[in-house]
Amino acid sequence: MPEVTSKYTSYLLQAEPNLHDVNTLQSGEMLINMGPQHPSMHGVLRLETLTDGEIVKEVVPHIGYLHRCFEKHAESMAYNQSIPYVDRLDYLAAMNSEHVWCMGVEKMLGLTGQLHKRVEYIRVLVAELNRLASHFVAIGTYAIDIGAFTPFLWLLRDREHIQRLLEWVTGARMLYNYIWVGGLYYDLPVGFEEKCQEFITYLKPKLVEIQQLLIENKIFVDRTANVGVLPLDVAINYGCTGPMLRGSGLKYDLRRVDGYSVYPELEFDIPVGTGKMGTVGDCWDRTEVRALECDESVKIIEQCLKRLTTDYKRSPDFNPQEMCPKKIRPAEQELYFRGETPRGELGFYFRATGKTDIPFRSHARSGCFSNLSVLPEISRGRMIADLIAIVGSVDIVMGELDR
Amino acid sequence: MTFEEIKNLLVAKFGPEVILAENLQPLMPYVLIPKEELAAICLELHDNEQTYFDFLSCQTGIDNGPEAGTLEVVYNLYSIPFEHSFCLKVQVPRNTENEPLPEIPTVSHIWRSADWHEREIFDLIGIQFSGHPDMRRILCAANWQGHPLRKDYVWPEYYHDIKVPYEKHNEDNGFKGERW
């Protein structure tokens, strides 16, 4: 193969060269490098920023610093063996990613709708708990980005409770491998329903507190309202999903649109951005949508707990691994399956050959990959300080972005 | 609209020769179209008031392997107002080592979300998208050799004097295990 030549002598710049050339800048322009190692970049995102004074003229995101070859790995192991890797894509919402992966494989196997209802309700319960934890990190770190420290500590305190609950269920704090193809690893531990209900009762006033402390705070509103306005047509064209798209005012949630698992049986609303503090689709709207989604997740969890203690209550006959296939070998087919994670549409594209247990190709379409691609569009012409506010409001997890 | 109706609409507009092949698998039927017509078909599907595919859900590059000798790109389209979906495929012959990369016309002027997806496919599968505004690698390093998701991809021995294959990495570098 021909040697790749580069104009740079530094290995770092050879690996990820700047798009703009320092020698051709106009008068007053400056090239500022943000990241990849900086807390406000939420992991290892690098932004090459062309500025004129305080004004951002152009932003070029450089990603790939956390590329871990998920798709290459998934081509060499069976479907069930990939679940721990799926966890590590979006490590803040591992349950949600697992849920989507397993539902996709089950759909190819023709198991959809045949699982015990208790399995489905437990899956939704843990996924929504994880969604709460993920939104807590998103809102908390966003508050830190723009200078508020207290909400971060309060939210991480409540996230700790969720992590302990999930640790009790699965044995792990963040990366669970709990949802299996065709079932679950274990049933819920004895007494979990009561403890979880206790936690929900504790959490409800805390969500109101966060709303008053952060979301409606004058300083927070001043920093985020009318900043990073994302019009709806731009959002759809760039493939934005999740709170990004709903913040721009579209009621689009795959839990309702596709109605997978037992979500059609549950009552919950889909909060959308209304432009209450500024323009529809600004950073404030996106954060507000996340905060309101926490309330909806609490509603879903309560309904799940009710069903899990009445209609589908614990019984000695219940075996969560009952439907788990001994051999996961889907017939020859291709499928794109998608689900709603806290960061938007997570989709998996599978191609099964029908001859092996290993997918010929499995591609992950991650929500924040598309969400981040709109960043140059919405931060052009804003101040540098606003750029930090905009990046934070996109809520990226580099594990999922770089895969 | 169902898959059949959308397909008939394409045949009526572009003629029957535009459908090279179709697969009616129950979960996700798809049509295979020639790459020359790709941009026109996508624009029609995006703009037509009956289909209105405003959302490009996913774009996947696949290497079918040296035996099959083709590379393909799969487009999963979705229409938010009509809640229907459609799947398109384009195939190009695989290039050998000294040939230039195969080309497919870009759709990033129709859906901007294709911009980064096409860069990812270029990076990992090795397909050039003609007309793309910014065809650079996105996940791998800019001076990385080869396209890792090709089925016959071989890991380079070294990258910037760092040994790449990790099997027996420690042993090869004189590490004999922890000594307590």
Coordinates of C-alpha atoms in Angstrom, one line a residue:
Chain A
M1 CA 0.0 0.0 0.0
P2 CA 1.3 3.5 -0.7
E3 CA 2.7 5.4 2.2
V4 CA 0.4 8.2 3.4
T5 CA 2.3 11.5 3.4
S6 CA 1.6 14.4 5.6
K7 CA 2.7 18.0 5.7
Y8 CA 3.1 17.8 9.5
T9 CA 6.1 16.4 11.4
S10 CA 4.2 15.8 14.6
Y11 CA 2.6 12.4 14.9
L12 CA -0.4 13.9 16.6
L13 CA -1.2 16.3 13.8
Q14 CA -0.4 13.6 11.2
A15 CA -3.0 11.4 12.8
E16 CA -5.7 14.2 12.9
P17 CA -4.6 17.1 10.7
N18 CA -6.4 20.5 11.0
L19 CA -8.9 21.3 8.3
H20 CA -7.9 25.0 8.3
D21 CA -4.3 26.1 7.5
V22 CA -2.8 28.5 10.0
N23 CA -0.8 30.2 7.2
T24 CA -3.9 31.2 5.2
L25 CA -5.9 32.8 8.0
Q26 CA -7.2 36.3 7.4
S27 CA -6.4 39.3 9.6
G28 CA -7.9 39.0 13.0
E29 CA -8.6 35.3 12.7
M30 CA -7.3 32.8 15.1
L31 CA -7.3 29.0 15.2
I32 CA -8.2 27.6 18.6
N33 CA -8.0 24.0 19.5
M34 CA -10.4 22.7 22.1
G35 CA -10.0 19.3 23.5
P36 CA -9.6 16.4 23.2
Q37 CA -8.6 16.3 26.9
H38 CA -10.9 18.8 28.5
P39 CA -13.8 18.3 30.9
S40 CA -16.2 20.5 28.9
M41 CA -15.6 18.3 25.8
H42 CA -17.5 15.4 27.6
G43 CA -14.8 12.8 26.8
V44 CA -12.4 13.0 23.9
L45 CA -14.0 15.4 21.5
R46 CA -11.7 17.8 19.7
L47 CA -13.1 21.0 18.2
E48 CA -11.0 23.0 15.8
T49 CA -12.4 26.5 16.2
L50 CA -11.8 29.3 13.8
T51 CA -12.5 32.5 15.7
D52 CA -12.5 36.2 15.1
G53 CA -12.1 37.8 18.5
E54 CA -14.9 36.3 20.7
I55 CA -16.9 35.2 17.7
V56 CA -16.8 31.6 16.4
K57 CA -16.6 31.6 12.6
E58 CA -16.3 27.9 12.0
V59 CA -16.2 24.8 14.1
V60 CA -14.7 21.5 12.8
P61 CA -15.4 18.5 15.1
H62 CA -12.6 15.9 15.1
I63 CA -13.9 12.6 16.5
G64 CA -12.5 9.1 16.6
Y65 CA -10.3 9.3 19.6
L66 CA -12.4 6.6 21.3
H67 CA -12.9 4.4 18.3
R68 CA -12.8 0.8 19.6
C69 CA -13.7 -1.2 16.5
F70 CA -17.1 -2.3 17.8
E71 CA -18.3 -3.3 14.4
K72 CA -15.2 -5.3 13.6
H73 CA -15.4 -7.1 17.0
A74 CA -19.1 -7.8 16.4
E75 CA -18.2 -9.6 13.2
S76 CA -16.2 -12.1 15.0
M77 CA -18.5 -13.2 17.8
A78 CA -22.0 -14.6 18.4
Y79 CA -24.9 -12.2 19.0
N80 CA -25.0 -12.9 22.7
Q81 CA -21.3 -12.3 23.1
S82 CA -21.6 -8.8 21.7
I83 CA -23.9 -7.6 24.5
P84 CA -21.1 -6.5 26.8
Y85 CA -19.6 -4.5 23.9
V86 CA -23.0 -2.9 23.3
D87 CA -23.0 -1.9 26.9
R88 CA -19.8 -0.1 26.3
L89 CA -21.1 2.0 23.4
D90 CA -23.3 4.3 25.5
Y91 CA -21.8 3.6 28.9
L92 CA -24.2 6.0 30.6
A93 CA -27.3 4.1 29.4
A94 CA -26.1 0.6 28.9
M95 CA -29.5 -1.0 29.7
N96 CA -31.2 1.0 26.9
S97 CA -28.6 -0.1 24.4
E98 CA -28.8 -3.7 25.5
H99 CA -32.5 -3.6 25.2
V100 CA -32.4 -2.4 21.6
W101 CA -29.7 -5.0 20.6
C102 CA -31.6 -7.9 22.1
M103 CA -35.0 -6.8 20.6
G104 CA -33.3 -6.6 17.2
V105 CA -31.9 -10.1 17.5
E106 CA -35.2 -11.4 18.9
K107 CA -37.0 -9.9 15.9
M108 CA -34.8 -11.8 13.5
L109 CA -35.4 -15.0 15.5
G110 CA -39.1 -14.4 15.6
L111 CA -39.3 -14.2 19.3
T112 CA -40.9 -10.7 19.4
G113 CA -44.1 -10.8 21.5
Q114 CA -43.5 -14.3 22.8
L115 CA -41.6 -13.4 25.9
H116 CA -43.2 -13.5 29.4
K117 CA -44.7 -10.2 30.3
R118 CA -42.7 -10.1 33.5
V119 CA -39.5 -10.2 31.4
E120 CA -40.8 -7.3 29.3
Y121 CA -41.8 -5.2 32.3
I122 CA -38.5 -5.8 34.1
R123 CA -36.7 -4.8 30.9
V124 CA -38.6 -1.5 30.7
L125 CA -38.2 -0.9 34.4
V126 CA -34.4 -1.2 34.3
A127 CA -34.2 0.7 31.1
E128 CA -36.1 3.6 32.4
L129 CA -34.1 3.6 35.6
N130 CA -31.0 3.8 33.5
R131 CA -32.6 6.6 31.4
L132 CA -33.1 8.6 34.6
A133 CA -29.4 8.0 35.6
S134 CA -28.3 9.1 32.1
H135 CA -30.3 12.3 32.1
F136 CA -29.0 13.1 35.6
V137 CA -25.5 13.0 34.2
A138 CA -26.5 15.0 31.2
I139 CA -28.2 17.8 33.1
G140 CA -25.6 17.7 35.9
T141 CA -22.5 18.0 33.7
Y142 CA -24.3 20.6 31.6
A143 CA -24.8 22.7 34.7
I144 CA -21.0 22.3 35.5
D145 CA -20.1 23.4 31.9
I146 CA -21.8 26.7 32.4
G147 CA -20.8 27.3 35.9
A148 CA -23.3 25.8 38.4
F149 CA -21.7 23.2 40.7
T150 CA -24.5 22.3 43.2
P151 CA -27.0 20.6 40.7
F152 CA -24.2 18.3 39.6
L153 CA -23.6 17.1 43.2
W154 CA -27.3 16.8 43.9
L155 CA -28.0 14.8 40.7
L156 CA -25.0 12.5 41.1
R157 CA -26.2 11.8 44.6
D158 CA -29.5 10.6 43.2
R159 CA -27.8 8.8 40.4
E160 CA -25.8 6.9 43.0
H161 CA -29.1 5.5 44.4
I162 CA -30.1 4.2 40.9
Q163 CA -26.7 2.7 40.4
R164 CA -27.0 0.9 43.7
L165 CA -30.4 -0.4 42.8
L166 CA -29.1 -1.6 39.5
E167 CA -26.0 -3.1 41.2
W168 CA -28.4 -5.1 43.4
V169 CA -30.2 -6.4 40.3
T170 CA -27.3 -7.1 38.0
G171 CA -24.1 -7.0 40.1
A172 CA -22.6 -4.2 38.1
R173 CA -22.8 -0.4 38.5
M174 CA -22.7 0.8 34.9
L175 CA -22.1 -2.0 32.4
Y176 CA -24.7 -4.7 33.1
N177 CA -25.0 -7.5 30.6
Y178 CA -28.4 -8.1 32.2
I179 CA -30.8 -8.2 29.3
W180 CA -30.2 -11.4 27.3
V181 CA -31.4 -12.4 23.9
G182 CA -34.8 -14.0 24.8
G183 CA -34.9 -13.1 28.4
L184 CA -32.9 -11.8 31.4
Y185 CA -30.0 -13.0 33.4
Y186 CA -31.9 -13.1 36.7
D187 CA -35.3 -12.2 38.1
L188 CA -35.4 -9.1 40.3
P189 CA -33.9 -9.7 43.7
V190 CA -36.4 -10.3 46.5
G191 CA -37.6 -6.9 48.0
F192 CA -36.5 -4.9 45.0
E193 CA -40.0 -3.7 44.1
E194 CA -40.5 -2.1 47.5
K195 CA -37.1 -0.5 47.6
C196 CA -37.5 0.9 44.1
Q197 CA -40.9 2.3 45.1
E198 CA -39.2 3.9 48.2
F199 CA -36.6 5.5 45.9
I200 CA -39.3 6.8 43.5
T201 CA -41.1 8.4 46.5
Y202 CA -37.8 10.0 47.6
L203 CA -37.0 11.1 44.1
K204 CA -40.2 13.0 43.1
P205 CA -39.5 16.1 45.3
K206 CA -35.9 16.1 44.2
L207 CA -37.0 16.5 40.6
V208 CA -39.0 19.5 41.6
E209 CA -35.9 20.8 43.4
I210 CA -33.8 20.5 40.3
Q211 CA -36.4 22.3 38.2
Q212 CA -36.4 25.2 40.7
L213 CA -32.7 25.2 41.4
L214 CA -31.4 24.9 37.8
I215 CA -33.9 24.9 35.0
E216 CA -35.8 28.0 36.1
N217 CA -32.7 29.7 37.5
K218 CA -32.2 33.2 36.1
I219 CA -28.5 32.7 35.5
F220 CA -29.1 29.4 33.7
V221 CA -31.9 30.8 31.6
D222 CA -29.7 33.7 30.6
R223 CA -26.8 31.4 29.6
T224 CA -29.0 29.0 27.6
A225 CA -32.1 30.7 26.2
N226 CA -31.8 31.8 22.6
V227 CA -28.4 30.1 22.4
G228 CA -27.8 27.4 19.8
V229 CA -31.2 27.5 18.2
L230 CA -31.8 24.4 16.1
P231 CA -34.8 24.9 13.7
L232 CA -36.9 21.8 13.2
D233 CA -36.2 21.3 9.5
V234 CA -32.5 21.5 10.0
A235 CA -32.8 19.0 12.9
I236 CA -34.6 16.5 10.7
N237 CA -32.3 17.0 7.8
Y238 CA -29.2 16.4 9.9
G239 CA -30.8 13.2 11.4
C240 CA -31.1 14.6 15.0
T241 CA -33.2 12.5 17.3
G242 CA -34.0 12.2 20.9
P243 CA -34.1 15.3 23.1
M244 CA -32.3 17.2 20.4
L245 CA -35.3 16.8 18.0
R246 CA -38.0 17.0 20.6
G247 CA -36.4 20.2 21.9
S248 CA -37.0 21.6 18.5
G249 CA -40.7 21.0 18.9
L250 CA -41.5 17.7 17.3
K251 CA -43.3 15.1 19.2
Y252 CA -41.2 12.2 18.0
D253 CA -40.3 9.4 20.4
L254 CA -39.7 5.9 19.1
R255 CA -41.2 4.4 22.2
R256 CA -44.5 5.8 20.9
V257 CA -43.8 5.8 17.1
D258 CA -42.6 2.2 16.9
G259 CA -44.3 1.1 20.1
Y260 CA -41.9 -1.7 20.9
S261 CA -41.8 -3.9 24.0
V262 CA -44.7 -3.0 26.4
Y263 CA -44.5 0.7 25.9
P264 CA -48.0 0.8 24.2
E265 CA -49.5 -0.5 27.4
L266 CA -47.9 2.3 29.5
E267 CA -49.1 5.9 30.0
F268 CA -46.6 8.6 29.5
D269 CA -46.3 11.9 27.7
I270 CA -43.7 13.1 25.3
P271 CA -42.4 16.5 26.4
V272 CA -41.4 18.9 23.6
G273 CA -39.6 22.2 23.5
T274 CA -42.0 25.2 23.4
G275 CA -39.6 28.1 23.4
K276 CA -40.9 29.2 26.9
M277 CA -37.7 31.1 27.7
G278 CA -36.6 32.1 24.3
T279 CA -36.8 30.5 20.8
V280 CA -38.0 26.9 20.1
G281 CA -35.0 24.6 19.8
D282 CA -32.5 26.5 22.0
C283 CA -30.3 25.0 24.6
W284 CA -32.8 25.7 27.3
D285 CA -35.5 23.8 25.5
R286 CA -33.3 20.7 25.1
T287 CA -32.4 20.7 28.8
E288 CA -36.0 21.3 29.8
V289 CA -37.1 18.3 27.6
R290 CA -34.5 16.1 29.5
A291 CA -35.7 17.3 32.8
L292 CA -39.4 16.7 31.9
E293 CA -38.5 13.3 30.5
C294 CA -37.2 12.3 34.0
D295 CA -40.8 12.9 35.3
E296 CA -42.1 10.7 32.5
S297 CA -39.6 8.0 33.3
V298 CA -40.8 8.1 36.9
K299 CA -44.3 7.6 35.7
I300 CA -43.3 4.6 33.6
I301 CA -41.3 3.1 36.5
E302 CA -44.3 3.4 38.9
Q303 CA -46.6 1.7 36.4
C304 CA -44.1 -1.1 35.9
L305 CA -43.7 -1.6 39.6
K306 CA -47.5 -1.8 39.9
R307 CA -47.8 -4.4 37.2
L308 CA -44.8 -6.4 38.6
T309 CA -46.4 -6.6 42.0
T310 CA -50.0 -7.4 40.8
D311 CA -50.6 -9.0 37.3
Y312 CA -47.1 -10.3 36.8
K313 CA -45.9 -10.8 40.3
R314 CA -43.0 -12.9 41.4
S315 CA -43.6 -16.6 41.3
P316 CA -41.4 -19.7 41.8
D317 CA -42.3 -20.9 38.3
F318 CA -41.0 -17.8 36.6
N319 CA -37.8 -18.5 34.7
P320 CA -36.3 -15.4 33.1
Q321 CA -34.1 -17.5 30.8
E322 CA -37.0 -19.7 29.7
M323 CA -37.1 -18.3 26.1
C324 CA -33.3 -17.8 25.8
P325 CA -32.3 -19.8 22.7
K326 CA -29.5 -22.3 23.1
K327 CA -28.3 -21.4 19.7
I328 CA -28.8 -18.0 18.3
R329 CA -28.8 -18.5 14.5
P330 CA -31.2 -16.3 12.6
A331 CA -32.3 -17.3 9.1
E332 CA -30.6 -15.5 6.2
Q333 CA -32.0 -11.9 6.3
E334 CA -31.2 -8.3 6.9
L335 CA -32.8 -6.0 9.5
Y336 CA -32.5 -2.5 10.7
F337 CA -33.9 -2.2 14.2
R338 CA -34.1 1.0 16.2
G339 CA -35.0 2.1 19.6
E340 CA -35.1 5.2 21.8
T341 CA -32.2 5.7 24.1
P342 CA -31.6 8.8 26.2
R343 CA -29.5 10.2 23.3
G344 CA -31.9 9.5 20.5
E345 CA -32.4 6.8 17.9
L346 CA -30.0 3.9 18.4
G347 CA -30.3 1.5 15.5
F348 CA -28.6 -1.7 14.7
Y349 CA -28.2 -3.0 11.1
F350 CA -27.8 -6.8 11.1
R351 CA -27.1 -9.1 8.3
A352 CA -27.4 -12.8 9.1
T353 CA -26.2 -15.4 6.7
G354 CA -28.2 -18.3 8.2
K355 CA -25.0 -20.4 8.2
T356 CA -23.2 -19.2 11.4
D357 CA -24.1 -17.8 14.8
I358 CA -22.0 -14.7 13.9
P359 CA -23.5 -11.7 12.2
F360 CA -22.0 -11.1 8.7
R361 CA -22.2 -7.4 9.5
S362 CA -23.7 -5.4 12.3
H363 CA -23.6 -1.7 12.1
A364 CA -24.6 0.7 14.9
R365 CA -26.3 3.9 14.1
S366 CA -25.8 6.0 17.2
G367 CA -27.9 9.0 18.1
C368 CA -25.2 11.4 19.2
F369 CA -23.2 10.8 16.0
S370 CA -25.9 12.5 14.0
N371 CA -26.7 14.9 16.8
L372 CA -23.1 16.2 16.9
S373 CA -22.9 16.6 13.2
V374 CA -25.2 19.6 13.4
L375 CA -22.9 21.4 15.8
P376 CA -21.1 23.5 13.2
E377 CA -24.5 24.6 11.8
I378 CA -25.8 25.9 15.2
S379 CA -22.7 27.4 16.6
R380 CA -21.5 29.5 13.7
G381 CA -21.5 33.2 14.6
R382 CA -21.9 32.6 18.3
M383 CA -19.5 33.5 21.1
I384 CA -16.9 31.0 22.3
A385 CA -18.6 30.7 25.7
D386 CA -21.8 29.8 23.9
L387 CA -20.0 27.1 22.0
I388 CA -19.4 25.3 25.4
A389 CA -23.1 25.7 26.2
I390 CA -24.1 24.3 22.8
V391 CA -21.8 21.3 23.0
G392 CA -23.1 20.5 26.5
S393 CA -26.7 20.7 25.4
V394 CA -26.1 18.1 22.6
D395 CA -25.3 15.6 25.4
I396 CA -22.7 13.4 23.7
V397 CA -21.2 10.2 25.0
M398 CA -18.0 9.6 23.0
G399 CA -18.2 5.9 23.5
E400 CA -21.3 5.8 21.4
L401 CA -20.1 8.5 19.0
D402 CA -16.9 6.8 18.1
R403 CA -18.0 3.2 18.6
Chain B
M1 CA -47.4 3.6 1.6
T2 CA -46.3 0.0 1.4
F3 CA -43.1 -1.2 -0.1
E4 CA -44.9 -2.4 -3.3
E5 CA -46.5 1.0 -3.8
I6 CA -43.3 2.9 -3.4
K7 CA -41.6 0.5 -5.8
N8 CA -44.3 1.0 -8.4
L9 CA -44.0 4.7 -8.0
L10 CA -40.2 4.4 -8.8
V11 CA -40.9 2.2 -11.8
A12 CA -43.5 4.7 -13.1
K13 CA -41.1 7.6 -12.8
F14 CA -37.8 6.1 -13.8
G15 CA -38.8 3.0 -15.8
P16 CA -38.6 -0.7 -14.9
E17 CA -34.9 -1.0 -15.6
V18 CA -34.2 1.0 -12.5
I19 CA -35.0 -2.0 -10.2
L20 CA -32.0 -4.2 -10.7
A21 CA -33.2 -6.7 -8.1
E22 CA -35.5 -6.9 -5.2
N23 CA -35.6 -8.9 -2.0
L24 CA -39.0 -9.4 -0.4
Q25 CA -37.8 -10.7 3.0
P26 CA -40.6 -10.1 5.4
L27 CA -38.9 -7.8 8.0
M28 CA -37.1 -5.4 5.7
P29 CA -37.7 -5.7 1.9
Y30 CA -35.3 -3.8 -0.3
V31 CA -34.6 -2.9 -3.9
L32 CA -31.2 -2.8 -5.6
I33 CA -30.8 0.2 -7.9
P34 CA -28.0 1.3 -10.2
K35 CA -25.6 3.8 -8.7
E36 CA -26.0 6.2 -11.6
E37 CA -29.7 6.8 -10.7
L38 CA -29.1 6.9 -7.0
A39 CA -29.1 10.7 -6.5
A40 CA -32.2 11.2 -8.7
I41 CA -34.1 8.5 -7.0
C42 CA -33.3 9.7 -3.5
L43 CA -34.2 13.3 -4.5
E44 CA -37.5 12.0 -5.9
L45 CA -38.3 10.0 -2.7
H46 CA -37.4 13.0 -0.6
D47 CA -39.4 15.5 -2.5
N48 CA -42.4 13.5 -3.7
E49 CA -45.5 14.5 -1.7
Q50 CA -46.6 10.9 -1.5
T51 CA -43.4 9.4 -0.1
Y52 CA -41.7 12.4 1.6
F53 CA -38.8 10.5 3.1
D54 CA -37.4 13.4 5.2
F55 CA -35.3 11.3 7.5
L56 CA -32.3 9.1 6.5
S57 CA -32.2 6.7 9.5
C58 CA -29.2 4.8 8.7
Q59 CA -26.6 4.3 6.0
T60 CA -24.6 1.2 6.2
G61 CA -21.6 0.1 4.1
I62 CA -21.0 -3.6 3.7
D63 CA -18.2 -5.6 2.2
N64 CA -19.5 -8.8 0.7
G65 CA -16.1 -10.3 0.6
P66 CA -13.6 -11.2 -2.1
E67 CA -15.6 -14.2 -3.4
A68 CA -18.7 -12.1 -4.0
G69 CA -16.5 -9.3 -5.3
T70 CA -18.9 -6.4 -4.4
L71 CA -19.2 -3.6 -1.9
E72 CA -22.7 -2.2 -1.1
V73 CA -24.3 0.7 0.7
V74 CA -27.7 0.3 2.3
Y75 CA -30.0 3.3 2.8
N76 CA -32.7 3.1 5.4
L77 CA -35.2 5.9 4.8
Y78 CA -38.0 6.9 7.0
S79 CA -40.8 9.4 6.6
I80 CA -41.7 11.1 9.9
P81 CA -45.2 12.4 8.8
F82 CA -46.3 9.2 7.0
E83 CA -44.5 6.8 9.3
H84 CA -43.4 4.5 6.5
S85 CA -39.9 3.3 5.7
F86 CA -38.0 2.1 2.6
C87 CA -34.7 0.4 2.0
L88 CA -32.4 1.0 -1.0
K89 CA -29.2 -0.7 -1.9
V90 CA -26.4 0.2 -4.3
Q91 CA -23.7 -2.2 -5.3
V92 CA -20.3 -1.5 -6.8
P93 CA -17.5 -3.9 -7.7
R94 CA -14.7 -4.4 -5.2
N95 CA -11.4 -2.9 -6.0
T96 CA -8.1 -4.8 -5.8
E97 CA -5.1 -3.5 -4.1
N98 CA -3.7 -1.3 -6.9
E99 CA -7.0 0.0 -8.3
P100 CA -8.7 3.2 -7.2
L101 CA -11.5 3.0 -4.7
P102 CA -15.0 2.5 -6.2
E103 CA -17.3 5.5 -6.4
I104 CA -20.9 6.1 -5.5
P105 CA -22.6 9.5 -5.9
T106 CA -23.3 11.3 -2.6
V107 CA -26.7 12.0 -1.2
S108 CA -25.4 14.5 1.4
H109 CA -27.0 17.4 -0.5
I110 CA -30.4 15.8 0.1
W111 CA -29.9 14.6 3.7
R112 CA -27.1 16.4 5.5
S113 CA -27.0 13.4 7.9
A114 CA -25.4 11.4 5.1
D115 CA -22.4 13.7 5.3
W116 CA -20.8 12.0 8.4
H117 CA -22.2 8.6 7.5
E118 CA -20.6 8.7 4.1
R119 CA -17.3 9.7 5.7
E120 CA -17.6 6.8 8.0
I121 CA -18.2 4.4 5.1
F122 CA -15.3 5.8 3.2
D123 CA -13.1 5.3 6.3
L124 CA -14.1 1.8 7.3
I125 CA -15.2 0.2 4.0
G126 CA -13.4 2.2 1.4
I127 CA -15.9 3.7 -1.0
Q128 CA -15.5 7.1 -2.4
F129 CA -18.6 9.3 -2.5
S130 CA -18.3 11.6 -5.6
G131 CA -19.6 15.1 -5.0
H132 CA -19.2 14.8 -1.2
P133 CA -18.0 18.2 0.2
D134 CA -15.5 16.9 2.7
M135 CA -14.3 13.3 2.1
R136 CA -11.9 12.7 4.9
R137 CA -11.5 9.8 7.3
I138 CA -13.6 10.3 10.4
L139 CA -13.0 7.5 12.9
C140 CA -9.5 6.2 12.1
A141 CA -6.4 8.4 12.0
A142 CA -5.9 10.3 8.8
N143 CA -2.7 8.4 8.0
W144 CA -4.1 5.0 8.8
Q145 CA -3.6 2.4 6.1
G146 CA -6.4 0.4 4.6
H147 CA -10.1 0.1 5.4
P148 CA -10.7 -2.0 8.5
L149 CA -14.1 -3.4 7.8
R150 CA -13.0 -5.0 4.5
K151 CA -13.3 -8.7 5.0
D152 CA -9.7 -9.3 3.8
Y153 CA -8.2 -6.5 5.9
V154 CA -4.9 -7.3 7.5
W155 CA -3.8 -5.3 10.5
P156 CA -0.6 -3.3 9.9
E157 CA 2.4 -4.4 11.9
Y158 CA 3.3 -1.0 13.2
Y159 CA 1.6 2.3 13.5
H160 CA 4.0 5.2 14.4
D161 CA 6.4 2.5 15.8
I162 CA 3.7 1.2 18.1
K163 CA 3.0 -2.5 17.6
V164 CA -0.6 -3.0 16.5
P165 CA -1.6 -6.7 16.8
Y166 CA -2.1 -7.3 20.5
E167 CA -1.9 -11.1 20.6
K168 CA 1.4 -12.0 22.4
H169 CA 2.1 -8.3 22.6
N170 CA 3.5 -8.6 26.1
E171 CA 5.6 -11.6 25.4
D172 CA 7.1 -10.1 22.3
N173 CA 8.2 -7.1 24.2
G174 CA 10.0 -9.0 27.0
F175 CA 7.2 -8.9 29.6
K176 CA 7.2 -12.1 31.5
G177 CA 4.2 -11.5 33.8
E178 CA 3.8 -10.0 37.2
R179 CA 6.5 -10.9 39.7
W180 CA 5.6 -10.5 43.3

